[in-house]
Coordinates of C-alpha atoms and ligand atoms in Angstrom, one line a residue:
M1 CA -4.4 -8.2 -3.6
C2 CA -5.8 -11.1 -1.7
R3 CA -3.1 -13.1 0.0
F4 CA -3.2 -16.8 0.0
N5 CA -2.0 -16.8 3.6
G6 CA -3.2 -17.3 7.1
R7 CA -5.4 -20.4 7.7
L8 CA -6.0 -20.8 4.0
G9 CA -2.3 -20.7 3.3
V10 CA -1.6 -23.3 5.8
L11 CA -4.3 -25.5 4.4
S12 CA -2.9 -25.2 1.0
L13 CA 0.0 -27.2 2.2
L14 CA -2.1 -30.1 3.3
T15 CA -2.5 -31.7 -0.1
S16 CA -2.1 -30.8 -3.7
A17 CA -4.3 -33.6 -5.1
L18 CA -6.5 -31.9 -7.7
F19 CA -9.9 -32.8 -9.0
T20 CA -10.2 -35.8 -6.7
A21 CA -13.7 -37.2 -6.6
G22 CA -15.7 -37.8 -3.5
C23 CA -17.3 -35.7 -0.9
D24 CA -16.9 -36.7 2.8
R25 CA -18.6 -33.7 4.3
P26 CA -21.1 -34.6 7.0
T27 CA -24.7 -34.5 5.8
S28 CA -26.4 -34.2 9.2
E29 CA -26.1 -31.3 11.6
P30 CA -26.0 -31.2 15.4
A31 CA -29.5 -31.1 16.9
V32 CA -28.9 -27.9 18.7
P33 CA -26.1 -25.8 17.2
P34 CA -24.0 -23.6 19.4
P35 CA -24.2 -19.9 18.8
R36 CA -22.4 -18.8 15.7
S37 CA -23.6 -20.0 12.4
A38 CA -22.5 -23.5 13.2
S39 CA -25.5 -24.9 11.4
T40 CA -23.4 -24.4 8.3
A41 CA -19.9 -23.7 9.4
R42 CA -18.3 -27.1 8.8
S43 CA -15.0 -26.6 10.6
L44 CA -12.0 -28.2 8.9
A45 CA -8.7 -27.6 10.7
G46 CA -10.1 -24.3 11.9
L47 CA -11.1 -23.1 8.4
D48 CA -14.2 -21.0 8.4
R49 CA -15.9 -22.1 5.2
D50 CA -18.9 -19.8 5.6
I51 CA -19.6 -17.4 2.8
R52 CA -21.8 -14.3 3.6
V53 CA -24.1 -13.4 0.7
L54 CA -26.1 -10.2 0.7
L55 CA -29.6 -11.1 -0.4
A56 CA -31.2 -7.7 0.2
A57 CA -30.3 -4.2 1.5
D58 CA -32.5 -1.3 2.5
I59 CA -35.8 -3.3 2.9
P60 CA -38.4 -2.4 5.6
S61 CA -39.2 -5.9 6.5
C62 CA -39.0 -9.6 5.4
E63 CA -40.6 -12.9 6.2
I64 CA -38.9 -16.1 6.9
K65 CA -40.2 -19.6 7.3
V66 CA -37.9 -21.8 9.4
P67 CA -38.5 -25.5 9.4
G68 CA -38.5 -26.6 13.0
L69 CA -36.9 -24.8 15.9
F70 CA -34.3 -22.0 15.7
D71 CA -32.3 -19.7 17.9
L72 CA -31.9 -15.9 17.6
V73 CA -28.4 -14.7 18.3
D74 CA -26.9 -11.2 18.7
A75 CA -24.7 -11.3 15.6
D76 CA -22.1 -9.1 17.1
R77 CA -21.9 -10.1 20.8
R78 CA -22.8 -13.7 20.2
D79 CA -25.4 -13.6 23.0
I80 CA -28.4 -15.9 22.6
L81 CA -31.4 -13.6 22.4
Y82 CA -34.1 -16.3 22.1
Q83 CA -33.6 -20.0 22.3
D84 CA -35.7 -22.8 20.8
A85 CA -38.2 -20.6 19.0
G86 CA -40.7 -22.3 16.7
V87 CA -43.3 -20.3 14.8
P88 CA -44.7 -21.1 11.3
Q89 CA -43.6 -17.7 10.0
L90 CA -41.2 -15.1 11.3
T91 CA -41.7 -11.5 10.4
I92 CA -38.7 -9.2 10.8
Q93 CA -39.3 -5.4 11.0
F94 CA -36.6 -2.9 11.1
G95 CA -37.1 0.2 13.2
P96 CA -35.0 3.0 14.7
G97 CA -32.4 1.4 17.0
A98 CA -34.1 -2.0 17.0
I99 CA -35.2 -5.1 15.1
A100 CA -38.7 -6.4 15.9
F101 CA -40.0 -10.0 15.7
P102 CA -43.8 -9.6 16.1
E103 CA -44.7 -13.4 16.2
L104 CA -42.3 -13.8 19.1
D105 CA -43.5 -10.5 20.7
R106 CA -39.9 -9.4 21.0
V107 CA -38.0 -6.2 20.0
F108 CA -34.2 -6.4 20.3
E109 CA -32.1 -3.2 20.5
V110 CA -29.2 -4.6 18.6
E111 CA -27.5 -4.0 15.3
A112 CA -27.9 -7.5 13.8
V113 CA -29.6 -10.8 14.7
E114 CA -28.6 -14.2 13.3
I115 CA -31.3 -16.7 12.8
V116 CA -29.8 -20.2 13.4
P117 CA -32.0 -23.1 12.5
H118 CA -31.7 -26.4 14.3
S119 CA -32.5 -28.3 11.1
P120 CA -30.4 -28.3 7.9
E121 CA -33.6 -27.9 5.9
P122 CA -33.6 -24.7 3.9
M123 CA -35.4 -21.6 5.1
A124 CA -38.0 -19.9 2.8
V125 CA -37.3 -16.1 2.6
S126 CA -39.6 -13.5 1.1
F127 CA -39.1 -9.7 0.8
E128 CA -40.6 -7.2 -1.6
D129 CA -41.6 -9.3 -4.6
Q130 CA -38.9 -11.9 -4.2
R131 CA -39.1 -15.4 -2.8
A132 CA -36.4 -18.0 -2.5
S133 CA -35.1 -20.7 -0.1
Y134 CA -31.6 -20.8 1.4
A135 CA -29.5 -23.3 3.3
G136 CA -27.5 -22.3 6.3
A137 CA -28.2 -19.4 8.6
L138 CA -29.5 -15.8 8.0
T139 CA -28.4 -12.5 9.5
V140 CA -30.8 -9.5 9.5
Y141 CA -29.1 -6.2 10.3
R142 CA -30.1 -2.6 10.6
Y143 CA -29.3 -0.6 7.5
G144 CA -31.1 2.8 7.6
E145 CA -33.5 4.4 10.0
N146 CA -36.3 2.0 9.3
T147 CA -34.7 -0.5 6.9
G148 CA -32.4 -3.4 7.1
G149 CA -30.4 -5.9 5.2
L150 CA -30.6 -9.7 4.8
V151 CA -27.5 -11.9 4.6
N152 CA -27.3 -15.7 4.0
I153 CA -24.5 -17.4 5.8
V154 CA -23.8 -20.6 3.9
D155 CA -21.1 -23.2 3.5
V156 CA -19.1 -22.3 0.4
E157 CA -19.5 -25.6 -1.3
D158 CA -23.3 -25.5 -0.9
Y159 CA -23.2 -21.9 -2.1
L160 CA -21.3 -22.9 -5.2
V161 CA -23.9 -25.4 -6.5
S162 CA -26.4 -22.5 -6.8
V163 CA -23.8 -20.3 -8.4
V164 CA -22.7 -22.8 -11.0
I165 CA -26.3 -23.5 -12.0
S166 CA -27.1 -19.8 -12.0
E167 CA -24.0 -18.7 -14.0
V168 CA -23.9 -21.2 -16.8
P169 CA -26.4 -23.5 -18.6
A170 CA -26.6 -27.1 -17.4
S171 CA -26.1 -28.1 -21.0
F172 CA -22.5 -27.0 -20.8
H173 CA -19.9 -29.8 -21.0
P174 CA -19.1 -31.3 -17.6
E175 CA -15.5 -30.1 -17.8
A176 CA -16.8 -26.5 -18.4
L177 CA -19.1 -26.9 -15.3
R178 CA -16.0 -28.0 -13.3
V179 CA -14.1 -24.9 -14.6
Q180 CA -17.0 -22.7 -13.4
A181 CA -17.0 -24.4 -10.0
V182 CA -13.2 -23.7 -9.5
V183 CA -13.5 -20.2 -10.8
S184 CA -16.5 -19.3 -8.7
R185 CA -14.8 -20.9 -5.6
T186 CA -11.7 -18.9 -6.2
Y187 CA -13.7 -15.7 -6.7
A188 CA -15.7 -16.3 -3.6
W189 CA -12.7 -17.0 -1.4
Y190 CA -11.0 -13.9 -2.8
Q191 CA -14.0 -11.7 -2.0
K192 CA -14.2 -13.3 1.5
R193 CA -10.6 -12.5 2.1
M194 CA -10.9 -8.9 0.8
A195 CA -14.2 -8.0 2.5
P196 CA -13.8 -4.9 4.7
P197 CA -13.7 -5.9 8.4
N198 CA -16.8 -3.9 9.3
R199 CA -19.0 -5.2 6.4
R200 CA -21.5 -7.8 7.1
W201 CA -21.3 -9.6 3.8
D202 CA -18.6 -11.0 1.4
L203 CA -20.5 -11.1 -1.9
M204 CA -23.7 -9.9 -3.5
A205 CA -26.2 -12.4 -4.8
T206 CA -26.3 -10.7 -8.2
E207 CA -24.1 -10.4 -11.3
S208 CA -22.2 -7.6 -9.4
S209 CA -20.5 -10.6 -7.7
Q210 CA -21.8 -13.8 -9.1
M211 CA -25.4 -15.0 -9.5
Y212 CA -26.7 -16.9 -6.4
T213 CA -30.4 -17.9 -6.4
G214 CA -30.6 -20.3 -3.5
I215 CA -32.6 -23.5 -3.5
P216 CA -34.1 -25.4 -5.3
W217 CA -31.5 -25.7 -8.0
G218 CA -34.0 -26.8 -10.6
D219 CA -32.9 -28.3 -14.0
G220 CA -29.2 -28.9 -13.9
G221 CA -28.9 -29.1 -10.2
R222 CA -27.4 -32.6 -10.4
Q223 CA -24.8 -31.5 -12.9
A224 CA -23.8 -28.5 -10.9
M225 CA -23.6 -30.6 -7.7
E226 CA -21.3 -33.1 -9.4
A227 CA -19.1 -30.3 -10.7
V228 CA -18.7 -28.8 -7.3
R229 CA -18.2 -32.2 -5.7
D230 CA -15.6 -33.2 -8.3
T231 CA -13.6 -30.0 -7.6
S232 CA -14.2 -29.8 -3.9
G233 CA -11.8 -27.3 -2.3
V234 CA -9.9 -26.6 -5.5
V235 CA -8.9 -23.0 -6.2
C236 CA -6.8 -21.2 -8.8
T237 CA -3.5 -19.7 -7.5
W238 CA -0.4 -18.1 -9.0
N239 CA 3.2 -17.6 -7.8
S240 CA 3.3 -14.0 -6.8
P241 CA 6.5 -12.3 -5.7
H242 CA 5.2 -12.8 -2.2
G243 CA 4.4 -16.5 -2.6
E244 CA 1.5 -18.5 -3.7
R245 CA -1.8 -16.4 -3.8
I246 CA -5.3 -16.8 -5.0
F247 CA -6.5 -13.9 -7.2
C248 CA -9.7 -12.3 -8.3
S249 CA -10.7 -14.8 -10.9
Y250 CA -12.9 -12.6 -13.2
F251 CA -15.0 -14.3 -15.7
S252 CA -17.6 -13.3 -18.3
S253 CA -20.0 -14.9 -20.7
T254 CA -18.4 -14.4 -24.2
C255 CA -15.1 -12.7 -24.9
G256 CA -15.8 -12.3 -28.6
G257 CA -12.4 -13.6 -29.7
H258 CA -10.0 -12.2 -27.2
T259 CA -10.0 -11.6 -23.5
Q260 CA -8.5 -8.4 -22.2
A261 CA -6.2 -7.4 -19.3
A262 CA -7.9 -6.6 -16.1
G263 CA -5.4 -4.0 -15.0
P264 CA -6.6 -1.0 -17.0
V265 CA -10.3 -1.9 -16.7
K266 CA -10.3 -2.4 -12.9
N267 CA -7.6 0.1 -12.1
E268 CA -5.4 -2.4 -10.5
S269 CA -1.9 -3.7 -11.3
S270 CA -1.7 -6.4 -13.9
I271 CA -0.8 -9.9 -12.8
P272 CA 0.0 -12.8 -15.3
P273 CA -3.3 -14.7 -14.7
L274 CA -5.3 -11.6 -15.6
S275 CA -3.1 -10.3 -18.4
G276 CA -5.8 -11.2 -20.9
I277 CA -3.6 -12.6 -23.7
A278 CA -5.9 -15.5 -24.5
R279 CA -7.0 -15.7 -28.0
C280 CA -10.3 -17.4 -27.9
D281 CA -11.6 -19.2 -30.9
Y282 CA -14.0 -21.2 -28.8
C283 CA -16.9 -18.9 -28.1
A284 CA -18.0 -18.4 -31.7
D285 CA -21.1 -20.6 -31.1
S286 CA -22.3 -18.2 -28.4
R287 CA -25.3 -16.2 -29.5
W288 CA -23.6 -13.1 -28.2
F289 CA -20.3 -13.6 -30.2
S290 CA -21.5 -10.7 -32.4
W291 CA -24.3 -8.2 -31.8
G292 CA -25.5 -4.8 -32.7
P293 CA -25.9 -2.2 -33.8
V294 CA -27.4 -0.5 -30.7
R295 CA -28.6 3.1 -30.9
T296 CA -28.8 5.2 -27.8
S297 CA -29.7 8.9 -27.8
K298 CA -27.1 11.4 -26.7
K299 CA -29.6 12.8 -24.3
V300 CA -29.9 9.5 -22.4
V301 CA -26.2 8.9 -22.5
T302 CA -25.6 12.4 -21.0
E303 CA -28.3 12.0 -18.3
R304 CA -27.1 8.7 -17.2
L305 CA -23.5 9.9 -17.0
R306 CA -24.5 12.9 -15.0
Q307 CA -26.5 10.8 -12.6
K308 CA -23.6 8.4 -11.9
Y309 CA -20.7 10.7 -12.3
P310 CA -21.5 14.3 -11.1
R311 CA -18.4 15.7 -12.8
F312 CA -20.3 15.3 -16.1
Q313 CA -22.6 18.1 -15.0
K314 CA -19.9 20.5 -15.9
L315 CA -20.2 19.5 -19.6
G316 CA -23.0 20.1 -22.0
R317 CA -24.6 17.2 -23.9
I318 CA -22.1 14.6 -24.9
E319 CA -21.6 14.9 -28.7
D320 CA -18.6 12.8 -29.4
I321 CA -16.8 9.7 -28.0
Q322 CA -13.2 9.1 -28.9
V323 CA -11.1 6.1 -28.1
V324 CA -8.0 7.0 -26.0
D325 CA -6.7 3.5 -25.4
Q326 CA -7.6 0.2 -26.8
T327 CA -6.4 -3.4 -26.8
V328 CA -4.3 -4.6 -29.7
Q329 CA -7.4 -6.4 -31.0
G330 CA -9.3 -3.1 -31.1
R331 CA -11.4 -3.3 -27.9
P332 CA -11.8 0.2 -26.5
V333 CA -10.4 0.4 -22.9
R334 CA -10.5 4.2 -22.2
L335 CA -12.6 6.8 -23.8
R336 CA -12.8 10.6 -24.1
L337 CA -16.3 12.1 -24.0
L338 CA -16.7 15.6 -25.4
D339 CA -19.5 18.1 -25.5
A340 CA -20.1 20.6 -28.3
K341 CA -17.5 23.0 -26.9
K342 CA -14.9 20.2 -27.0
R343 CA -14.8 20.1 -23.2
A344 CA -13.8 16.5 -22.4
I345 CA -13.8 13.9 -19.6
E346 CA -12.1 10.6 -19.8
L347 CA -13.8 7.4 -18.7
E348 CA -13.1 3.7 -18.8
A349 CA -15.0 2.1 -21.6
E350 CA -16.4 -0.6 -19.3
N351 CA -17.8 2.2 -17.0
L352 CA -19.4 3.9 -19.9
R353 CA -21.1 0.6 -21.0
L354 CA -22.5 -0.1 -17.5
T355 CA -23.6 3.5 -17.1
V356 CA -25.4 3.7 -20.4
D357 CA -26.9 0.2 -20.0
P358 CA -26.8 -1.0 -16.4
T359 CA -28.5 -4.3 -17.3
G360 CA -25.7 -5.1 -19.9
R361 CA -28.5 -6.7 -21.9
E362 CA -28.3 -4.4 -24.9
L363 CA -24.8 -2.9 -24.8
R364 CA -23.3 -6.3 -24.2
S365 CA -19.6 -5.4 -24.3
T366 CA -17.1 -2.7 -25.0
F367 CA -15.7 -4.7 -27.9
C368 CA -17.5 -2.5 -30.5
T369 CA -17.2 0.5 -32.7
I370 CA -18.8 3.8 -31.4
R371 CA -20.1 6.2 -33.9
S372 CA -21.7 9.6 -33.5
Q373 CA -24.8 10.4 -35.5
A374 CA -27.3 13.3 -35.2
G375 CA -28.7 12.9 -31.7
Y376 CA -27.5 9.3 -31.3
F377 CA -24.5 7.2 -30.5
V378 CA -24.4 3.9 -32.5
F379 CA -22.6 1.0 -31.0
S380 CA -21.9 -1.4 -33.9
E381 CA -19.8 -4.4 -34.8
G382 CA -20.3 -5.6 -31.3
R383 CA -18.4 -8.7 -30.1
G384 CA -19.0 -10.7 -27.0
F385 CA -21.0 -10.4 -23.8
G386 CA -19.5 -9.1 -20.6
H387 CA -16.2 -7.4 -19.6
G388 CA -14.0 -10.0 -21.2
L389 CA -11.6 -10.3 -18.3
G390 CA -10.3 -13.7 -17.2
L391 CA -12.3 -16.8 -18.2
C392 CA -14.6 -16.8 -21.2
Q393 CA -17.5 -19.1 -20.1
Y394 CA -18.7 -20.0 -23.6
G395 CA -15.0 -20.4 -24.6
A396 CA -14.5 -22.8 -21.8
D397 CA -17.5 -24.9 -23.0
G398 CA -16.1 -24.8 -26.6
M399 CA -12.7 -25.9 -25.4
A400 CA -14.2 -28.7 -23.3
R401 CA -16.2 -29.9 -26.3
A402 CA -12.9 -29.9 -28.3
G403 CA -11.5 -32.3 -25.7
A404 CA -9.7 -30.0 -23.2
N405 CA -10.0 -30.8 -19.5
A406 CA -10.7 -28.3 -16.8
A407 CA -7.1 -27.9 -15.7
Y408 CA -6.0 -27.1 -19.2
I409 CA -8.8 -24.6 -19.8
L410 CA -8.1 -22.8 -16.5
R411 CA -4.4 -22.4 -17.3
Y412 CA -5.3 -21.2 -20.8
Y413 CA -7.5 -18.3 -19.6
Y414 CA -5.5 -17.6 -16.5
P415 CA -1.9 -17.8 -17.8
Q416 CA 0.7 -19.0 -15.2
S417 CA -2.1 -20.1 -12.8
R418 CA -2.1 -23.4 -11.1
L419 CA -4.7 -25.4 -9.3
K420 CA -4.4 -26.0 -5.6
R421 CA -6.6 -28.0 -3.3
A422 CA -7.1 -25.6 -0.4
Y423 CA -9.1 -28.0 1.8
Ligands
LIG1 ZN1 -14.2 -16.4 -25.8

């Protein structure tokens, strides 16, 4: 459980003014930033507002275009490795025990190098078939023998604009966009506080954490920017037995009528904000409110299970799937998977879903009926899209259109939660 303590806890006492408009953050950066990612780390009462987002792992190389001059810093020792560099394109190659920068004719025998631009202009990054631009600084680090990872270090409020526009349509009601900004801010802070000390990143740039696509923001950028600005520094908290805490503010696209408790799905203790009691009549307009049927061969189901969970290699082909535990609304939570000899293994329904369809684009939720047919499993009467924990994004939009404000919506989907301006 993430504790709303330390510096963040102290800051939570500064003010409880919620949803105040205005953004007084500086827009210009120092000409030559000191080592550390100070190009983006806007210090406020000592609060480190940088979020570290994993853009890529296990890549052999990448190219970065940095506008203007930049410094290279040993990310661990904070030594400046190269000052005032300025090349049109920077290639980074990962090798055994070192990271090479051919355009600078340098090879550094370090674990990680931070690229700190002097200008606040975004850097263009390309690796494999991906291209995007990012504000802030970048860290490249050694990952395997000849591969590395790429992390964007960015101010959380800048990060959130991209997340909001990547997570929900700009056509959402402005109150629903504010809801998403608060939820994504809370989620990001939670992940930052929970990141293992030796890990170089807080969140992934994908749906595994929350979507982050960098700059430009494209259509809807203005709306997302306003939603982030209007809620600047506001997070969701709850009164835990140990005091006020932020929590892992799960969210998903469409709950299909009811959200579910996070505890059994995520193997963690249930807390009131994630108890999943919200009945949601507001996501019925989502195109994913109902779906199916989806047919998947038993051969494919078995192969994917064996690949992800080696214990399934002890069983023959999975022939039957029974519901062990379900919500009162009938959403399967835990399943028993059996082979022809009735040997069985139990698995969380959400884990089966993401194993059978890792994209989540066909088998959109566990809120469905599973039937066994000759050679196939049929997932029918499907409802909703996503895990159904916490906030229902389309439900938030529906509630906003019905006249609810962001504070009301957040308390509805996260029972007993409250809003706190953390900075
Ligand atoms: Zn819903």
